[in-house]
CSV table of C-alpha atoms in Angstrom, one decimal:
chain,number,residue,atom,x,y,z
A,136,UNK,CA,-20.0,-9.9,11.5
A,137,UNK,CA,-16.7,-10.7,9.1
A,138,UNK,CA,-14.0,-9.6,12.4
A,139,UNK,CA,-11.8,-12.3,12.2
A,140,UNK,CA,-9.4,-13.6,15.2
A,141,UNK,CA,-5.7,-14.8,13.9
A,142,UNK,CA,-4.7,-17.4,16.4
A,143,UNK,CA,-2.4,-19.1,13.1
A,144,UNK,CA,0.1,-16.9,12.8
A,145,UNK,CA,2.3,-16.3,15.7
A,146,UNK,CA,6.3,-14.5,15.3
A,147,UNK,CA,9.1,-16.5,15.3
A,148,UNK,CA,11.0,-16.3,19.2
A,149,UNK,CA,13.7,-14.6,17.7
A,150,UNK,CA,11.1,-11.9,16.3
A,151,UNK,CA,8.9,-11.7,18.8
A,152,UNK,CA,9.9,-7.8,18.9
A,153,UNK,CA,7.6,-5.3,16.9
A,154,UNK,CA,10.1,-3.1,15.2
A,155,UNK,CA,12.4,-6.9,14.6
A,156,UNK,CA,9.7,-7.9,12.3
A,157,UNK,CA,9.2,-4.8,10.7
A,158,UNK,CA,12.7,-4.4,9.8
A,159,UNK,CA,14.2,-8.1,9.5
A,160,UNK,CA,12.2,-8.7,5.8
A,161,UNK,CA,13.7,-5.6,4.4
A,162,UNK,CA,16.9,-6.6,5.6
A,163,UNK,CA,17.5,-9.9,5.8
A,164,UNK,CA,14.3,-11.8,2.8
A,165,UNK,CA,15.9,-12.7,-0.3
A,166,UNK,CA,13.7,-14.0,-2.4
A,167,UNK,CA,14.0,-14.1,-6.4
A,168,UNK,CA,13.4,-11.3,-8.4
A,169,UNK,CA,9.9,-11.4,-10.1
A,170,UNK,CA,9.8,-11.7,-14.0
A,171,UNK,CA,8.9,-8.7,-15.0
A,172,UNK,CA,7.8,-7.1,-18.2
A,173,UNK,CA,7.4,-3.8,-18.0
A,174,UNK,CA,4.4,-1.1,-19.4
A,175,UNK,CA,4.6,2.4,-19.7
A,176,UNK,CA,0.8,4.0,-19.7
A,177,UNK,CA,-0.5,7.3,-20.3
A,178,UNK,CA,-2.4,9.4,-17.7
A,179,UNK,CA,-5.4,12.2,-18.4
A,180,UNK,CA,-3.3,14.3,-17.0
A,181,UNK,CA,-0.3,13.7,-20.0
A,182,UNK,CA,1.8,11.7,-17.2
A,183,UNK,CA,3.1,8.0,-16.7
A,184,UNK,CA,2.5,5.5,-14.7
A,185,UNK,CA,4.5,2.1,-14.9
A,186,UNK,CA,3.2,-1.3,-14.9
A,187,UNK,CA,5.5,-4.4,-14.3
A,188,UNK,CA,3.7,-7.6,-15.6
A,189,UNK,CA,4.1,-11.2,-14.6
A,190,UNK,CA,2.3,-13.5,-17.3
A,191,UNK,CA,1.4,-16.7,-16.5
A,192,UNK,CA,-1.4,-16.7,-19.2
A,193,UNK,CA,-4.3,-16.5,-16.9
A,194,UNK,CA,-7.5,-14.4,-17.8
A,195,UNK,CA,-7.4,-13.7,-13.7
A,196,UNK,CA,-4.8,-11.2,-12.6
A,197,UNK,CA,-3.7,-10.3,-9.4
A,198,UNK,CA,-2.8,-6.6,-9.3
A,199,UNK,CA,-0.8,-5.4,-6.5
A,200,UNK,CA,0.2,-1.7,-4.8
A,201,UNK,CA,3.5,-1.1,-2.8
A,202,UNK,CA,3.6,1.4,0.1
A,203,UNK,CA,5.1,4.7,1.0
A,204,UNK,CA,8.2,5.4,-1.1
A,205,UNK,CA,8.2,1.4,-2.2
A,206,UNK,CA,8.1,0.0,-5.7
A,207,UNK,CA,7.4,-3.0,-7.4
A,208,UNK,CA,10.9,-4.6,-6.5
A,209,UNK,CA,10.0,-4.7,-3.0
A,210,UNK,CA,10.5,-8.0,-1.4
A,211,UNK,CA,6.9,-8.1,-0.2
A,212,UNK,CA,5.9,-7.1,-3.5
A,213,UNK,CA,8.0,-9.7,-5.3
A,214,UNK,CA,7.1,-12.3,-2.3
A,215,UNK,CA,2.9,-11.7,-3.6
A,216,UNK,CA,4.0,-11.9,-7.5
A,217,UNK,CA,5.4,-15.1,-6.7
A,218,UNK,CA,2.7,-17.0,-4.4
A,219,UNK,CA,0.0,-15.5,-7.5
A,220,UNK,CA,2.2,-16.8,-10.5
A,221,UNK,CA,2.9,-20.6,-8.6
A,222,UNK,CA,-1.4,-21.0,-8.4
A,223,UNK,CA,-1.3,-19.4,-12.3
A,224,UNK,CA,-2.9,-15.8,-11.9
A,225,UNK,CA,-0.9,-12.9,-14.1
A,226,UNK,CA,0.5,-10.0,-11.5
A,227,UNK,CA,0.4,-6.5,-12.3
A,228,UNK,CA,2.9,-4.6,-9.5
A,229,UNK,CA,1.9,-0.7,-9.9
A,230,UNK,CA,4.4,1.8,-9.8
A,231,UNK,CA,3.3,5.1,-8.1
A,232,UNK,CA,3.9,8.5,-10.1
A,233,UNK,CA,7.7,8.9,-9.4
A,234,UNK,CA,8.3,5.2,-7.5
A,235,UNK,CA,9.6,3.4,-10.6
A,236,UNK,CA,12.9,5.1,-10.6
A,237,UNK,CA,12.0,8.0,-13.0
A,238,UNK,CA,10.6,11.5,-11.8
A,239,UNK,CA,6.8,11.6,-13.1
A,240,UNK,CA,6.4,14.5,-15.2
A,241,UNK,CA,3.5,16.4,-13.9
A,242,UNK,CA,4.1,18.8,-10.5
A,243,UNK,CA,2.0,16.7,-8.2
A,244,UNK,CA,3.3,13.2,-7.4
A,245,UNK,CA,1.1,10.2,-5.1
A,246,UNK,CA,0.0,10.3,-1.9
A,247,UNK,CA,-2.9,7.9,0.1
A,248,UNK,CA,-6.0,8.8,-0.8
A,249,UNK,CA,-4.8,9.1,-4.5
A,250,UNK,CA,-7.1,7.0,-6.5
A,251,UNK,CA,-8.0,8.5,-9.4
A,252,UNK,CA,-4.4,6.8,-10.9
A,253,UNK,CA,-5.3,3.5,-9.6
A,254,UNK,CA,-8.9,3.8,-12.2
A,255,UNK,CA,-6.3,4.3,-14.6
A,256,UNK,CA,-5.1,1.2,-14.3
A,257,UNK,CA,-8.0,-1.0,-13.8
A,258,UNK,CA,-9.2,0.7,-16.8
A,259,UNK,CA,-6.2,-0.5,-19.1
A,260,UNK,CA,-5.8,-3.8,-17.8
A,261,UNK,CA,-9.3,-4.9,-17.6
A,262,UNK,CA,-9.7,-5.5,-21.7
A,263,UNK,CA,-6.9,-8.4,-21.0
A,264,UNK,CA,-8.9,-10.1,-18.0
A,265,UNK,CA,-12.2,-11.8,-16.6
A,266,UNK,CA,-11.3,-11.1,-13.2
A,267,UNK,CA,-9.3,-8.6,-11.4
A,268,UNK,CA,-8.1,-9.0,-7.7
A,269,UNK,CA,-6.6,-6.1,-5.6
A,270,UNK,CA,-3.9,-5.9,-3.3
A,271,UNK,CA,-2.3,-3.5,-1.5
A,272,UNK,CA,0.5,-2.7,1.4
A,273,UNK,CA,0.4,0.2,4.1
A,274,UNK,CA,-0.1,3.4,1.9
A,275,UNK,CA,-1.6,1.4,-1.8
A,276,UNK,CA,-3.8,-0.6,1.0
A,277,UNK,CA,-5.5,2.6,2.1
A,278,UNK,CA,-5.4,3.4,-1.3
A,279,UNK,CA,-7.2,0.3,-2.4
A,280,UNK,CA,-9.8,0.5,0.5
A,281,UNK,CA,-10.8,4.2,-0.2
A,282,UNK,CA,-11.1,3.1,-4.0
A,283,UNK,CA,-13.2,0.4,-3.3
A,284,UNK,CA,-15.7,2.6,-1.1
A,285,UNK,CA,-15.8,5.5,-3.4
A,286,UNK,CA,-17.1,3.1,-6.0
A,287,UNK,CA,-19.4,1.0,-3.9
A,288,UNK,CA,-21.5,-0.7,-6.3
A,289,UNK,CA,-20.5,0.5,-9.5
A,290,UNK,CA,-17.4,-0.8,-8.8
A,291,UNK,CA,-15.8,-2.1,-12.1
A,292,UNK,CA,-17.8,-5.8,-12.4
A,293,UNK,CA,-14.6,-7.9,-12.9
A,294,UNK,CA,-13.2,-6.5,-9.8
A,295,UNK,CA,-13.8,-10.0,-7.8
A,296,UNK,CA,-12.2,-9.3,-4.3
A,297,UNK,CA,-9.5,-7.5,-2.6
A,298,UNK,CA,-6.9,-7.6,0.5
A,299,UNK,CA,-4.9,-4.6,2.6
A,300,UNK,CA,-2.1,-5.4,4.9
A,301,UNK,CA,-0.6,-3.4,7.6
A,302,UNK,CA,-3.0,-0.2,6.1
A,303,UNK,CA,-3.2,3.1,8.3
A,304,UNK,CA,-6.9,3.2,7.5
A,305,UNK,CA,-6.6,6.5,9.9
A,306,UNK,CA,-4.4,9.0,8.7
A,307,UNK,CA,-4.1,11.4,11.3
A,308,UNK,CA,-4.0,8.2,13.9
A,309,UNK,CA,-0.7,7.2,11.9
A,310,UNK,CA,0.7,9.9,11.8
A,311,UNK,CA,0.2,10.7,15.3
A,312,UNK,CA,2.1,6.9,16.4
A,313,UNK,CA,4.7,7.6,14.2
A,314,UNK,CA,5.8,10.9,15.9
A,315,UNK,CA,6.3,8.6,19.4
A,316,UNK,CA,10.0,8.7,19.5
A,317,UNK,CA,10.6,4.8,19.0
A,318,UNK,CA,9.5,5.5,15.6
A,319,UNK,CA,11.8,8.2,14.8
A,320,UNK,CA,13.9,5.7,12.8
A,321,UNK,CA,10.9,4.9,10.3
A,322,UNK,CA,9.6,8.4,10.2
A,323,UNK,CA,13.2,10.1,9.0
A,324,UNK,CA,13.5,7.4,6.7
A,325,UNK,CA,10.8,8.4,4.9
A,326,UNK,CA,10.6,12.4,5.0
A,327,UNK,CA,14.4,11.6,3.9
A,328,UNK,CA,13.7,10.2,1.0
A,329,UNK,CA,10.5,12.0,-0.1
A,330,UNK,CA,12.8,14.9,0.2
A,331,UNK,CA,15.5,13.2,-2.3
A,332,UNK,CA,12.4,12.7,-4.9
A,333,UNK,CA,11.2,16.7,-4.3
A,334,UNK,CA,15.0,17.7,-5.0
A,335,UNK,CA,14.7,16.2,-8.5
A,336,UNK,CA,11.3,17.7,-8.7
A,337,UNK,CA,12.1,21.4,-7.8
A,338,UNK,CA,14.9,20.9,-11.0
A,339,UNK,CA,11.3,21.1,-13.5
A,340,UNK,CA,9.4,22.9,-11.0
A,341,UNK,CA,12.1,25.4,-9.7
A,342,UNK,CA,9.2,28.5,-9.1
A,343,UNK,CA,6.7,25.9,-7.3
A,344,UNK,CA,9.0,23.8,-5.0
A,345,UNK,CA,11.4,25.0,-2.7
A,346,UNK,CA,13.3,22.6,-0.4
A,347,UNK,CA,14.7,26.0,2.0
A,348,UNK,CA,14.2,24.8,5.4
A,349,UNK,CA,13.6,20.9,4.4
A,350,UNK,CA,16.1,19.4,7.0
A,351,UNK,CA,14.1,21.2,9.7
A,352,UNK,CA,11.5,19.3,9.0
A,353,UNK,CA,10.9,16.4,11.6
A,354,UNK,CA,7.3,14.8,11.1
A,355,UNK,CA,4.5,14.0,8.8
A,356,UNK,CA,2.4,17.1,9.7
A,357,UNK,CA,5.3,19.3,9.1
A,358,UNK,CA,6.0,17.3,5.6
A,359,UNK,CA,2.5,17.3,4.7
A,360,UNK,CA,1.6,20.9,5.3
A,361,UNK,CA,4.1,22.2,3.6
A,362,UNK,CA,4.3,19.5,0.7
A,363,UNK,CA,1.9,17.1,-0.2
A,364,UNK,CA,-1.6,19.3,1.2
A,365,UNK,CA,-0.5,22.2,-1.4
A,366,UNK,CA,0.8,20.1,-4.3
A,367,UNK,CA,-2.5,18.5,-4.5
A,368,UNK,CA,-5.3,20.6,-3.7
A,369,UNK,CA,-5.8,19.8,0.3
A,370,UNK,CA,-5.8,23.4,2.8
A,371,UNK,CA,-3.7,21.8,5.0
A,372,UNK,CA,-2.2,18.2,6.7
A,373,UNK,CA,-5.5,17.6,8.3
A,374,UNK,CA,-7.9,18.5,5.7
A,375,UNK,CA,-5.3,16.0,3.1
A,376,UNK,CA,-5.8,13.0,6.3
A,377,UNK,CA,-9.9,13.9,6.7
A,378,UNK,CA,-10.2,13.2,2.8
A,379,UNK,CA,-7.9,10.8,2.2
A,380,UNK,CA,-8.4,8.4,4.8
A,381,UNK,CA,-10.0,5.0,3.8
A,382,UNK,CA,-11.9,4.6,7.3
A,383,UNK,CA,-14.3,7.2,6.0
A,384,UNK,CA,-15.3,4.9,3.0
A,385,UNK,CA,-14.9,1.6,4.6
A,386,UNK,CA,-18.9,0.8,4.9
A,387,UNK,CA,-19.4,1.6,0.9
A,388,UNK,CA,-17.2,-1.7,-0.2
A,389,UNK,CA,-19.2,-4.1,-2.0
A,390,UNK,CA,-17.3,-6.7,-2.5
A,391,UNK,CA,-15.1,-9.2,-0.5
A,392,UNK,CA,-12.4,-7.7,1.2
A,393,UNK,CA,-10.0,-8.4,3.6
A,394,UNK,CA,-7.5,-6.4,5.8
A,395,UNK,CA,-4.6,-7.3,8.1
A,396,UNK,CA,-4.0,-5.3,10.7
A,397,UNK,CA,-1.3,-6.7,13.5
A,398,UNK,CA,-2.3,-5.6,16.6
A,399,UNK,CA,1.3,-4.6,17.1
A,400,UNK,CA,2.1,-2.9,13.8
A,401,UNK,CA,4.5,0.3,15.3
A,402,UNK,CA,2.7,2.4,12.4
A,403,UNK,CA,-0.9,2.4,13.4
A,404,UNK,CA,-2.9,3.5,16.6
A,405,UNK,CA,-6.5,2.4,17.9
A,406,UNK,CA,-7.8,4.3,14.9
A,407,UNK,CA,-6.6,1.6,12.2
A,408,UNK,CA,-8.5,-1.0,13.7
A,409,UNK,CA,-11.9,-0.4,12.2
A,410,UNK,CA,-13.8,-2.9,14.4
A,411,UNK,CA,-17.0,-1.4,14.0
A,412,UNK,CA,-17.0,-1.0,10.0
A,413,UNK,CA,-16.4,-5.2,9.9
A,414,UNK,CA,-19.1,-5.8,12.2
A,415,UNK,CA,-21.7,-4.0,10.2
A,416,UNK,CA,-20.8,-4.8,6.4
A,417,UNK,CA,-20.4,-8.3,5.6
A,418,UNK,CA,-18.0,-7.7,2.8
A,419,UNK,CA,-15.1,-5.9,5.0
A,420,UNK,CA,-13.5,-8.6,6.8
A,421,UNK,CA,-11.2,-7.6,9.6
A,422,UNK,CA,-8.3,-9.6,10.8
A,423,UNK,CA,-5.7,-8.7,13.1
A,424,UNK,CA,-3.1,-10.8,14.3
A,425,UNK,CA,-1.6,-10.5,17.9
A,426,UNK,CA,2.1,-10.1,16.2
A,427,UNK,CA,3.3,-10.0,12.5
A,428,UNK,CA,4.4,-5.6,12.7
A,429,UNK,CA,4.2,-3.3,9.8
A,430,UNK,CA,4.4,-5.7,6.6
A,431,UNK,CA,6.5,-8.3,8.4
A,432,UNK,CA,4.2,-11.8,9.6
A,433,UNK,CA,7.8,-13.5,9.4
A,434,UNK,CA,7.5,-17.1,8.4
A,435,UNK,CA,10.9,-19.1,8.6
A,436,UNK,CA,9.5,-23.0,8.2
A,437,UNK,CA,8.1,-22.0,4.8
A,438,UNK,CA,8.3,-20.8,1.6
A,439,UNK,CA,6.2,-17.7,1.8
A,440,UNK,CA,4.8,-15.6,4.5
A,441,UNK,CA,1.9,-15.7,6.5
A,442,UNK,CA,0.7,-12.7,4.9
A,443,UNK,CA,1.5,-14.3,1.4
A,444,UNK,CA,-0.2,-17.7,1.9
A,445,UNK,CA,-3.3,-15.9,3.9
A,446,UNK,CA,-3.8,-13.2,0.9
A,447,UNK,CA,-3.7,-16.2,-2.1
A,448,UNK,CA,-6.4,-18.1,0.6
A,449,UNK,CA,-8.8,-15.3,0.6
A,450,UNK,CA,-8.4,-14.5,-3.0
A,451,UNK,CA,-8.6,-18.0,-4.3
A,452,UNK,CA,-11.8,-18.5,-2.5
A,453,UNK,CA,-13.7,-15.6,-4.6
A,454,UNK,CA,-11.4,-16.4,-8.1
């Protein structure tokens, strides 16, 4: 029964406060940038996706997906490149269609239960490697867990392990929290600059996007609806959550994985705490830590995060 208790990582006093330690890494983390080398790939679909390498010369590679509207230069992206490259495993930091500061080419874009992309990937990075290790933040961790229970046990064999941090395994859970108005500040944040990337969009997609009415929008129902459940097949918000949310394929993973959930994350509800799925599959391991908020577990004493340091344990253990 892998549901694993965090008493190790506790907030610093001064972030004791949720929404602190959600927002102090963003503002306040500087950390070097990672080395980068950077791959453009194709897509079936005659689209791009861009890779950003960090080469240590390993045959084991650590390959990593930011969250909603995030890239591969996000600190907590950069912070996992760097923890991975000091014990000598490669990185591969995925750029989402449209996240690596170029509008993707096709109509449709990403969204969370997107993982047909991710398959791309594995697929043209597994030729360079032995092992493969997922891991992935809010949005590319749902991503990551609903890849790895759509594929169960014909998951690609040099796929080793993986680990989620601060995922909204429940969609329509998440979305519900984040209309609570103390969220307001994350929730416009984001429908802000989704709308900045449709903008660019409707320019080569003037007869399939219209942004007429955009600033009434005010949630992610509203946002989804109208955007994201048409672009990409879905009837509606709900139908996009039903099928997109990793809870649903949480018993089919096959191999060691591990998420962190903070038990006060300000982005997820009750439903993103899939005790029941750890207890009966003994390769989904649940942790969740009384603090640490969404993507924060602030460590000041050291080096790297909690969430660094406790990602690079698990991993190295299945390596």
């Amino acid at each position: 029964m892998p549901v694993l208790t965090s008493t190790d990582y506790t907030a610093p006093f001064l972030l004791s406060n949720r929404h602190v330690l959600t927002v102090f890494p963003t503002l306040f983390r500087r950390i070097p940038p990672a080395d980068y080398v950077r791959e453009r790939i194709a897509t079936p679909d005659n689209d791009f996706l861009d890779l950003d390498y960090s080469r240590k010369g390993s045959r084991s590679v650590v390959l990593i997906l930011h969250g909603l509207e995030g890239d591969s230069r996000r600190q907590y992206v950069t912070g996992m490149v760097h923890i991975f490259n000091e014990s000598g495993f490669d990185t591969v930091s995925m750029n989402f269609r449209g996240c690596s500061g170029e509008c993707n080419k096709a109509l449709r874009f990403y969204h969370s239960g997107e993982t047909g992309d991710l398959q791309t990937v594995i697929d043209h990075i597994a030729p360079q490697y032995d092992h493969i290790h997922l891991i992935g933040f809010s949005l590319g961790g749902n991503v990551t867990l609903k890849y790895l229970g759509e594929r169960g046990s014909s998951i690609h064999p040099q796929i080793r392990s993986a680990v989620a941090i601060s995922v909204p395994v429940d969609l329509l859970d998440s979305s519900t929290e984040l209309e609570k108005r103390q969220n307001s500040i994350y929730r416009m944040r984001f429908i802000r600059s989704l709308g900045e990337k449709l903008a660019e969009k409707a320019k080569a997609y003037p007869h399939d996007i219209s942004l007429e009415g955009f600033s009434a929008i005010r949630n992610f129902r509203e946002f989804d609806d109208r955007y994201t459940a048409p672009l990409h097949g879905f009837k509606n918000a709900e139908h996009y959550w039903r099928l997109s949310s990793s809870i649903f394929y949480l018993s089919g993973i096959t191999i060691p994985t591990l998420l962190i959930n903070a038990l006060d994350d300000p982005f997820l509800g009750q439903g993103s705490y899939p005790f029941s799925a750890a207890s009966s599959n003994r390769n989904f391991h649940l942790e969740t830590p009384q603090t640490g908020g969404h993507v924060g577990f602030v460590t000041f004493s050291e080096k790297y995060y909690w969430s660094e340091k406790r990602a690079w344990q698990f991993i190295d253990q299945h390596r």
